[in-house]
Coordinates of C-alpha atoms in Angstrom, one line a residue:
X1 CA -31.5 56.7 30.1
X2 CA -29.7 54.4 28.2
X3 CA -29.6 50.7 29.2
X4 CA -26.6 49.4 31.3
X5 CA -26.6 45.5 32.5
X6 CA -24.0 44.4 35.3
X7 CA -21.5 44.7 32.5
X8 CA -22.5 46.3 29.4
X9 CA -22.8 49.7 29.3
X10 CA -23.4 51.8 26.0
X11 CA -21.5 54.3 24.0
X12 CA -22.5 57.7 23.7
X13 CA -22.3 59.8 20.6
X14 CA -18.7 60.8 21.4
X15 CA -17.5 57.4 22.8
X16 CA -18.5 56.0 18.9
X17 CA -16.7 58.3 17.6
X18 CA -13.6 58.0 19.7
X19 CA -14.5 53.9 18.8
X20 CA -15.0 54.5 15.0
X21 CA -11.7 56.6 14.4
X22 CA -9.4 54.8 16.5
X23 CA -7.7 53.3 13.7
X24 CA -7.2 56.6 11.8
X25 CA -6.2 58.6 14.7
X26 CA -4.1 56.0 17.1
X27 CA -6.9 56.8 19.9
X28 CA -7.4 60.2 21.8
X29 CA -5.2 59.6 25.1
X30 CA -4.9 62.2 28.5
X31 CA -1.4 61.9 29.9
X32 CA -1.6 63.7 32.7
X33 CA 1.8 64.2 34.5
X34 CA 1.8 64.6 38.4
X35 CA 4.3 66.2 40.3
X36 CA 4.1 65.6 44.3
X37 CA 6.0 67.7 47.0
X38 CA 7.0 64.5 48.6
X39 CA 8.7 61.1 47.9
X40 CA 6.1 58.0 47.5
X41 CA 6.5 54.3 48.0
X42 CA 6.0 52.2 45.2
X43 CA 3.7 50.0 47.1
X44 CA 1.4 52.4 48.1
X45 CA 1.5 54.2 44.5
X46 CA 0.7 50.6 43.4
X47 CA -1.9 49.5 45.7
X48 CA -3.6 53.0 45.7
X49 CA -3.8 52.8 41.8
X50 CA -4.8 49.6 41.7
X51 CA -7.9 50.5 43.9
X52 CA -8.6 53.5 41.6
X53 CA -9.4 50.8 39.0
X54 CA -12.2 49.4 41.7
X55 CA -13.5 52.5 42.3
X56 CA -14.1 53.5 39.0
X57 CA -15.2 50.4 36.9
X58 CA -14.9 51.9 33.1
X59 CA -10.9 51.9 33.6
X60 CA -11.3 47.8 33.5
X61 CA -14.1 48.3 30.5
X62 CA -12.9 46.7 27.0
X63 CA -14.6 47.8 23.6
X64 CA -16.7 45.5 22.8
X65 CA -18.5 44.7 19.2
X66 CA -22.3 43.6 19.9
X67 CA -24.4 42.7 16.7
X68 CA -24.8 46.0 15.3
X69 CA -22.8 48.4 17.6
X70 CA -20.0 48.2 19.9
X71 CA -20.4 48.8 23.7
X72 CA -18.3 48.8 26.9
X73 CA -17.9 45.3 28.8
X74 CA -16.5 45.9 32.1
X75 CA -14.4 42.8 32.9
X76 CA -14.6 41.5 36.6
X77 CA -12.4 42.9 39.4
X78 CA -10.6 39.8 39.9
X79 CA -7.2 38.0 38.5
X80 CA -7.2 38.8 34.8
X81 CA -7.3 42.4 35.7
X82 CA -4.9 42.1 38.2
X83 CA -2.7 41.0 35.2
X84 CA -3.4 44.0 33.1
X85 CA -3.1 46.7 35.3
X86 CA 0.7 44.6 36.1
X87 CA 0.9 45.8 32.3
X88 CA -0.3 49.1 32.8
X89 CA 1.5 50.1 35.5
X90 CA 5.3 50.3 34.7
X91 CA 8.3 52.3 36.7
X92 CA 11.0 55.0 35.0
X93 CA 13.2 55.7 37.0
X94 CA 15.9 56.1 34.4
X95 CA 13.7 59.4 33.8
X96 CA 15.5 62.6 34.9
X97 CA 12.3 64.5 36.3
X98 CA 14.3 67.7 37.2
X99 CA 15.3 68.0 33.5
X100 CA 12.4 70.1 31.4
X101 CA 13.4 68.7 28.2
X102 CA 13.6 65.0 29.5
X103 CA 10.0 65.6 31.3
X104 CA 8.4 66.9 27.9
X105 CA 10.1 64.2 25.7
X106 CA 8.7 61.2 28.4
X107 CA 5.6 62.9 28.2
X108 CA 5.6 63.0 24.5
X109 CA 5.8 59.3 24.3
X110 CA 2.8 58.6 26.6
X111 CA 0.9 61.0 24.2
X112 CA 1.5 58.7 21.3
X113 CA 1.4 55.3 23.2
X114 CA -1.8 53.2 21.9
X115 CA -4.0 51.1 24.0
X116 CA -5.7 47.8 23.1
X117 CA -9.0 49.0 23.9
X118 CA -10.8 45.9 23.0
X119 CA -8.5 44.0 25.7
X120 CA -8.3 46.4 28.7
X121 CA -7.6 48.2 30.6
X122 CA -8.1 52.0 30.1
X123 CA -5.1 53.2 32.3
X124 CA -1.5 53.6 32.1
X125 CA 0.7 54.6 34.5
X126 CA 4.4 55.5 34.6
X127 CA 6.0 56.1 38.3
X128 CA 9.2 58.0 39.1
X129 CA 10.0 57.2 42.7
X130 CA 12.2 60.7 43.3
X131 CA 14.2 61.1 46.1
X132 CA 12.1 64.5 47.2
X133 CA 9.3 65.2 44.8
X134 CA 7.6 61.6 43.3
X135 CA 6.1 61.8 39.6
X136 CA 3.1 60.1 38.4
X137 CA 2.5 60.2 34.7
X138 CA -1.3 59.0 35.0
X139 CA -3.2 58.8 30.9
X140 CA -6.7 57.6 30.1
X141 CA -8.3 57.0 26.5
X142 CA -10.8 59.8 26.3
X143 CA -13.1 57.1 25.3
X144 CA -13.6 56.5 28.9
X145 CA -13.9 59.7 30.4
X146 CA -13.4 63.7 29.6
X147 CA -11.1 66.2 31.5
X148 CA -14.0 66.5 34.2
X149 CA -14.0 62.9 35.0
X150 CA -9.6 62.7 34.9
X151 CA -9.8 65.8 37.6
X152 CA -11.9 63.6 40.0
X153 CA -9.6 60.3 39.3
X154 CA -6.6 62.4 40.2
X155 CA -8.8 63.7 43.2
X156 CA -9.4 60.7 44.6
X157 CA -6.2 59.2 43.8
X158 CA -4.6 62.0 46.1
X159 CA -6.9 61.4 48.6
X160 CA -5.8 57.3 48.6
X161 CA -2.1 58.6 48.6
X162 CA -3.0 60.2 52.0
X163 CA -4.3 57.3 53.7
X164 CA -8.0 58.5 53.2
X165 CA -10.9 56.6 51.7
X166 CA -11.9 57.0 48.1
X167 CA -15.3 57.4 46.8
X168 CA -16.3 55.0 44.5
X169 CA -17.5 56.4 41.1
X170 CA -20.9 55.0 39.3
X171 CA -21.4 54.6 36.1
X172 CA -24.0 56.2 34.0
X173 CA -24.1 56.2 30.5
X174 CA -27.4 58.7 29.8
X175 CA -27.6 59.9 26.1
X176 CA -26.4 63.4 25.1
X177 CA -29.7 63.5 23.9
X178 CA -30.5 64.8 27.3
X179 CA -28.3 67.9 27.2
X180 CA -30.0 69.6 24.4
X181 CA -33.2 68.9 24.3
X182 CA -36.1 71.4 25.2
X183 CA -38.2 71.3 27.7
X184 CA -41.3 70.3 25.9
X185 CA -41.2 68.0 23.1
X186 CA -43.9 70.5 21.1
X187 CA -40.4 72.5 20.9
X188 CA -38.0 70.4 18.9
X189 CA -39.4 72.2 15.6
X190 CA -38.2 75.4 16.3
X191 CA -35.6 74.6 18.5
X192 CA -34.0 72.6 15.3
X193 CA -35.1 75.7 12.9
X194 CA -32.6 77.7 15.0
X195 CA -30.1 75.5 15.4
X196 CA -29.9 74.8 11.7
X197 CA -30.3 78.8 10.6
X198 CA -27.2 79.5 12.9
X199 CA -25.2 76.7 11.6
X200 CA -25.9 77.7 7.6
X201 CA -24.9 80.9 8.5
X202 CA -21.5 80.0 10.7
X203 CA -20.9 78.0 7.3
X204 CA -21.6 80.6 4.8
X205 CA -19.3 82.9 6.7
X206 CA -16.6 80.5 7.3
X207 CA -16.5 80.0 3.6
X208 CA -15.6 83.6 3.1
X209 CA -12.8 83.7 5.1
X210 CA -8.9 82.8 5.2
X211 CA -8.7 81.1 8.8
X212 CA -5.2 81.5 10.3
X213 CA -3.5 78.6 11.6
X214 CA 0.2 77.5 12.3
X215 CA 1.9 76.6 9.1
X216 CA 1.1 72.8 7.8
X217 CA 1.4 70.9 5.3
X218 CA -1.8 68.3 4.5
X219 CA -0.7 65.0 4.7
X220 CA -3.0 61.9 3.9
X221 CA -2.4 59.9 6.8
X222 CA -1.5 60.7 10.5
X223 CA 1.9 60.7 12.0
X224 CA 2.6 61.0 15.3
X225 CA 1.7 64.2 17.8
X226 CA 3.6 66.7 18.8
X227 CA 4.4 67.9 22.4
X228 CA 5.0 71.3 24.6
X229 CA 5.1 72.3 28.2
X230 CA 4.2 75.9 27.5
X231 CA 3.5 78.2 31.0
X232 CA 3.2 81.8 30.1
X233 CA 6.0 84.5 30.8
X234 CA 3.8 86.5 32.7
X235 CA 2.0 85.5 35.7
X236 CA -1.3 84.6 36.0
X237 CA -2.4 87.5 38.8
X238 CA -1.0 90.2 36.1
X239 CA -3.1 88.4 33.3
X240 CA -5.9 88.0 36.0
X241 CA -5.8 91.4 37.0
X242 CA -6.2 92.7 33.2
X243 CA -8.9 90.8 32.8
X244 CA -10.5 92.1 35.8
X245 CA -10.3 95.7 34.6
X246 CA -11.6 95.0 31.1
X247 CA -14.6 92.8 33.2
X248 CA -13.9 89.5 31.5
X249 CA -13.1 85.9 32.8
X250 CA -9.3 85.3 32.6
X251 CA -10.0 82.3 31.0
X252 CA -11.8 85.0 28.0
X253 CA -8.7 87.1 28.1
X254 CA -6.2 84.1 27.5
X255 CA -8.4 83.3 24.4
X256 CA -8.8 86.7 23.2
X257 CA -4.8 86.4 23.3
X258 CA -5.3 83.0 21.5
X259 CA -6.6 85.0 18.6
X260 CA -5.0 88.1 18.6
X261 CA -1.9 86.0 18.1
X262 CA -3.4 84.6 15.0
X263 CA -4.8 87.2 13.4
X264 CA -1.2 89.4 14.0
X265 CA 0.1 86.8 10.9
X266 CA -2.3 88.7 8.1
X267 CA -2.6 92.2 9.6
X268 CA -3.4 93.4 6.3
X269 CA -5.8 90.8 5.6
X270 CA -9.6 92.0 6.0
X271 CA -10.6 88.3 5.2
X272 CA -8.2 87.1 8.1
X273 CA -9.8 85.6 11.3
X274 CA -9.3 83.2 14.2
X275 CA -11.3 80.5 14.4
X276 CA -10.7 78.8 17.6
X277 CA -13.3 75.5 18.9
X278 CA -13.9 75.7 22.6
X279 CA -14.6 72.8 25.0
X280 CA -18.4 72.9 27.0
X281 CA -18.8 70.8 29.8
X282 CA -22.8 69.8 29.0
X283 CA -23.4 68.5 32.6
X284 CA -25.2 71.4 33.5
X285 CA -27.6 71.2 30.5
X286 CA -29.5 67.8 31.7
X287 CA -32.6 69.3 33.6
X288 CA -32.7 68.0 37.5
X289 CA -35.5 66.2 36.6
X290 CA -33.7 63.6 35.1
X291 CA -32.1 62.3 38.3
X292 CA -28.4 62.1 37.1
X293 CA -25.5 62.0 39.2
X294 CA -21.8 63.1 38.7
X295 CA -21.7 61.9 35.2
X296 CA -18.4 60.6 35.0
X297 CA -17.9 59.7 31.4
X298 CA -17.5 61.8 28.5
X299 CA -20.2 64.7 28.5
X300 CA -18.2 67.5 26.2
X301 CA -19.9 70.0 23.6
X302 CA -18.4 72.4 21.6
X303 CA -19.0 75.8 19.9
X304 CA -16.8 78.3 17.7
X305 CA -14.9 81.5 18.5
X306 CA -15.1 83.4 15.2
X307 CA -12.7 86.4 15.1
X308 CA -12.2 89.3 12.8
X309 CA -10.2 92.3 12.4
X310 CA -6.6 92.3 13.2
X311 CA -6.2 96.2 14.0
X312 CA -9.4 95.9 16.8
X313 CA -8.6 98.0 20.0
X314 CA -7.4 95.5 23.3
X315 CA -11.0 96.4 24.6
X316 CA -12.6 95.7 21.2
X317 CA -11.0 92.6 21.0
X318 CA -11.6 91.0 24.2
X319 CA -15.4 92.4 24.0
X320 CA -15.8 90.5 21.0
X321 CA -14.7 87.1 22.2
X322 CA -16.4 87.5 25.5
X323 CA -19.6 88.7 23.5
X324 CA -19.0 85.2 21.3
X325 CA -18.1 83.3 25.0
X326 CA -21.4 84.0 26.4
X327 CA -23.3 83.4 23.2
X328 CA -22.1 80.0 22.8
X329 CA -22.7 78.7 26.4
X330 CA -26.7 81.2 25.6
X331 CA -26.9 78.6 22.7
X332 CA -26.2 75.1 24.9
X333 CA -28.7 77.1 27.5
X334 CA -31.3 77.4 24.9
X335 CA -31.4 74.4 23.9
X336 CA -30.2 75.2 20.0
X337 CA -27.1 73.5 19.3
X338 CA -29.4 70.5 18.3
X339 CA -29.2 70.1 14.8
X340 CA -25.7 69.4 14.4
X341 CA -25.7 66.7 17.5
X342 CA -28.7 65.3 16.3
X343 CA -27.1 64.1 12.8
X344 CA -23.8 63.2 15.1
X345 CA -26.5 60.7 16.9
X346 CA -27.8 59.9 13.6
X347 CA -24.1 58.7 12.8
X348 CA -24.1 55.8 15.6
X349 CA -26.6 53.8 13.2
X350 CA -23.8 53.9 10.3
X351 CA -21.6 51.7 12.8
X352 CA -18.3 52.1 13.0
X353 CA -16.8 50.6 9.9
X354 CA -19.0 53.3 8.1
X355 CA -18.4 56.7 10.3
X356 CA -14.0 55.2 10.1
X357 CA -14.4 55.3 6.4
X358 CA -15.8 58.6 6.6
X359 CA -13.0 59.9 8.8
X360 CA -10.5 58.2 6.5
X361 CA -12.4 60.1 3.6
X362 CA -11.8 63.3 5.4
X363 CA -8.4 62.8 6.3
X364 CA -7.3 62.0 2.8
X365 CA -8.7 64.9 0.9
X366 CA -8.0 67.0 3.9
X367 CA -11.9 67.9 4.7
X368 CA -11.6 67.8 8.8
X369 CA -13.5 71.2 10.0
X370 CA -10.6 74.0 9.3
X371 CA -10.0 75.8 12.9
X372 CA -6.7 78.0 14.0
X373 CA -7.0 75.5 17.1
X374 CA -8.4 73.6 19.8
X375 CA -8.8 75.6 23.3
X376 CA -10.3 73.6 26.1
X377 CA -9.9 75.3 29.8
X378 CA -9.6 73.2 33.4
X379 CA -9.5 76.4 35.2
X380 CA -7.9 76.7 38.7
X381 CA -6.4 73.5 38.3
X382 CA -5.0 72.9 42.3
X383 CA -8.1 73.2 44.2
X384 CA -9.8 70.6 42.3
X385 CA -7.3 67.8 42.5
X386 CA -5.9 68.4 45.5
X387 CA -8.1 68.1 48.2
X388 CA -8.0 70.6 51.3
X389 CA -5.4 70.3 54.2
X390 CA -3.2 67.3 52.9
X391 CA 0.3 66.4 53.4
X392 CA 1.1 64.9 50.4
X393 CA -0.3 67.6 47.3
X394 CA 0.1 67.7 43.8
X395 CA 2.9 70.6 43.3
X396 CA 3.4 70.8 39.8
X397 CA 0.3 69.4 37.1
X398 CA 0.5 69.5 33.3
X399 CA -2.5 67.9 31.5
X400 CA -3.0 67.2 28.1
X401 CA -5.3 65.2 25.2
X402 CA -3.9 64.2 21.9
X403 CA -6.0 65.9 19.3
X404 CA -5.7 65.7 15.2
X405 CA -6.1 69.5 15.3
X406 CA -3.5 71.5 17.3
X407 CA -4.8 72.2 21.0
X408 CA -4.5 73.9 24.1
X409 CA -5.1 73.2 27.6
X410 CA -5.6 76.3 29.6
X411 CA -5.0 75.9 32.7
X412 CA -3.4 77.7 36.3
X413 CA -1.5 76.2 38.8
X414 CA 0.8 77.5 41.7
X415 CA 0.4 81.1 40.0
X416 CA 1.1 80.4 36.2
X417 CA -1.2 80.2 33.4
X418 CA -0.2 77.2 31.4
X419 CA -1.1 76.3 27.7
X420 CA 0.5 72.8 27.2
X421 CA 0.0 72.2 23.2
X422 CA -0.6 69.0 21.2
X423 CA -0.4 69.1 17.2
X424 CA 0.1 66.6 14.4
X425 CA 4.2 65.8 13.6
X426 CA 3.5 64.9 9.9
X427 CA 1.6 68.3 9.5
X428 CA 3.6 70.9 11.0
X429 CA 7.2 70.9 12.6
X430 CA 8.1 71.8 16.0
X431 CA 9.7 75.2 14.6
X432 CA 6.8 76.6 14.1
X433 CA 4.7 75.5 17.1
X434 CA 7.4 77.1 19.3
X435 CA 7.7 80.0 16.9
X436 CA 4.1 80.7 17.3
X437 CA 4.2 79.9 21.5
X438 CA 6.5 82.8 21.3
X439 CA 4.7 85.2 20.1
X440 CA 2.0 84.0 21.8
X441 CA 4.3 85.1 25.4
X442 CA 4.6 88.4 23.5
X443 CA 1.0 88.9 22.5
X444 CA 0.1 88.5 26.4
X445 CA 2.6 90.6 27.4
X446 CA 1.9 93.4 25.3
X447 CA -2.2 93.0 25.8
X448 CA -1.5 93.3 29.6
X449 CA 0.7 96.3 29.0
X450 CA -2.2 97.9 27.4
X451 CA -4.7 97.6 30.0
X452 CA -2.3 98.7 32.5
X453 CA -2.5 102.3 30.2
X454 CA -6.0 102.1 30.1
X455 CA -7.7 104.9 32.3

């Protein structure tokens, strides 16, 4: 367990890094946009909000340089924070909510607004009071919590909007450490052995491949990020239902999509393949022993969907990612994704002058990890942030995270699978991204055509 005082608490691997390349990448910020079926005061949206930043201390938390590393300093809940959330908290209601195009551009400008991190606090909040249906456009710096952590704020935030208590959240600050390593320390040897043997080999392979992406141009410094509201033409108990006969999770289907959709741009190219990095929540990986609780706070892994072979068969195809699916999460189980997060621990004692020079570096000569893109999944969005049997719900819900590689969320709500996307502006135009969403509609419709033939 790492150390926490009254008010310092300590960065993990991925909070240093979110730290160190703040600079380069104008911060990693959730905008999530909230769509209620009812109107809402501005008082209550105010005071309820204001509570949420109580309840959950690391939204008051300012980066904080010690002697050697930074660390969180969470300020006190009194006047000075009542100043900044004043700051953070602003109304629109010039916005025109009902208009698609207006809601994505608004949203597009919280996904490129920067927060002073070293002066607090880690929230901003933009209010439409609508006459029937209220919007909250709620965003966090990623550097204070993961997609796990936002579902419960937007949880509990419903539940204040209702008139019912919130729960407050603790803070823990653990290191990942915990999540990967084995049971026994007489272990780490050949735990690290395997670790290292798959990654040489994911690297050796990767080297002999043309990985598909959306068309960019590599630019030495970042712009600004790119934004769309993407729900899928076809609904999500069609798509669920396909998946269900082929004996995958939907969530496996809609990235088996993912790829087929890349690899359809080289058809002809037996070096082609989709190489898409997937989100793992690594809560589930700390043994019980260790006494955690809820882990709010940034506790995200990540592995690599590897795909080959344009002209595979639907059931091929899906068997293969599902087959790649199961092994990733087997690897996290295992215990042997170590050796790559042990030299990302390793990169905390660089400090983050160092590891921002590095990303810098990377930028410049273009060396960031080459994927097609980014797929992190929320699931069944509705049940989790709307808790059961209350007036006042959540009716429509679009989340996103600003990434310097394109990404998707996957998510359903209200029936529809929806794959919001985020990419870089200066690398690749919105022509493109919408070009490729399109064929991504026609890739899922086609794929659940298919299985509806199947015997």
């Amino acid at each position: 367990m790492a150390f926490i005082t009254s008010d310092v608490v300590p960065l993990n691997r991925s909070e240093h890094g979110y730290a160190a390349l703040e600079g380069l990448a104008a911060g990693v910020l959730q905008p999530y946009i909230l769509r209620f079926n009812a109107p809402l005061e501005e008082p209550l949206v105010r005071r309820v909000l204001r509570e949420l930043v109580t309840i959950y201390p690391k939204l008051r938390a300012i980066l904080e340089p010690g002697p050697h590393r930074y660390h969180f300093r969470i300020l006190p809940d009194d006047h000075v924070v009542d100043q900044l959330f004043e700051q953070a908290f602003q109304v629109d209601a010039h916005i025109d909510v009902d208009d698609p195009k207006a809601l994505e551009a608004w949203h597009q400008r919280m996904v490129n607004e920067v927060l002073p991190l070293e002066r607090g606090i880690g929230m901003r909040v933009r209010f439409v009071p609508h006459a029937q249906r209220a919007v909250i456009l709620f965003a966090v710096p990623h550097i204070f919590g993961d997609g796990m952590t936002m579902m419960h704020l937007i949880n509990q935030m419903v539940r204040g909007l209702n008139g019912m208590p919130m729960t407050p959240m603790p803070i823990e600050a653990p290191s990942l450490i915990g999540a990967i390593a084995p049971d026994h320390w007489w272990q780490w040897p050949a735990k690290i052995w395997r670790s290292r043997q798959h990654k040489v080999a994911q690297a050796r392979l990767l080297k002999t491949l043309n990985v598909q992406r959306i068309p960019r141009r590599p630019q030495p410094n970042f712009s600004t990020t790119g934004l769309r509201h993407h729900a899928l033409s076809i609904g999500a108990q069609e798509v669920r239902q396909a998946a269900r006969k082929l004996g995958v999770s939907t969530n496996t289907f809609q990235v088996a999509a993912i790829a087929q959709t890349f690899l359809d741009q080289a058809p002809h190219d037996p070096q082609a393949a989709a190489v898409i990095r997937i989100s793992v929540n690594m809560r589930r990986y700390y043994p019980e022993s260790a006494g955690h609780g809820p882990l709010w706070g940034n506790h995200v892994g990540a592995f690599l969907i590897i795909e080959q072979g344009a002209g595979k068969s639907l059931p091929d195809r899906v068997r293969s990612v599902g087959e790649q699916m199961k092994e990733g999460q087997a690897r996290f189980a295992r215990r042997e994704m170590s050796w790559t997060y042990l030299l990302e621990e390793f990169m905390q004692v660089l400090g983050r002058t160092l590891v921002g020079y590095i990303g810098v570096q990377m930028k410049r000569n273009d060396r960031f990890p080459l994927i097609s893109c980014h797929a992190t999944s929320l699931g069944d969005a509705g049940p989790v942030i709307n808790p059961p049997d209350v007036p006042v719900r959540i009716d429509q819900f679009i989340p996103i995270v600003s990434s310097v590689a394109p990404l998707q969320v996957l998510y359903e709500a209200d029936g529809r699978l929806a794959l919001p996307n985020v990419w870089q502006l200066s690398e690749t135009s919105p022509e493109d991204v919408d070009a490729f969403l399109a064929r991504l509609d026609q890739t899922f419709e086609r794929l659940v055509a298919e299985v509806a033939r199947l015997p």
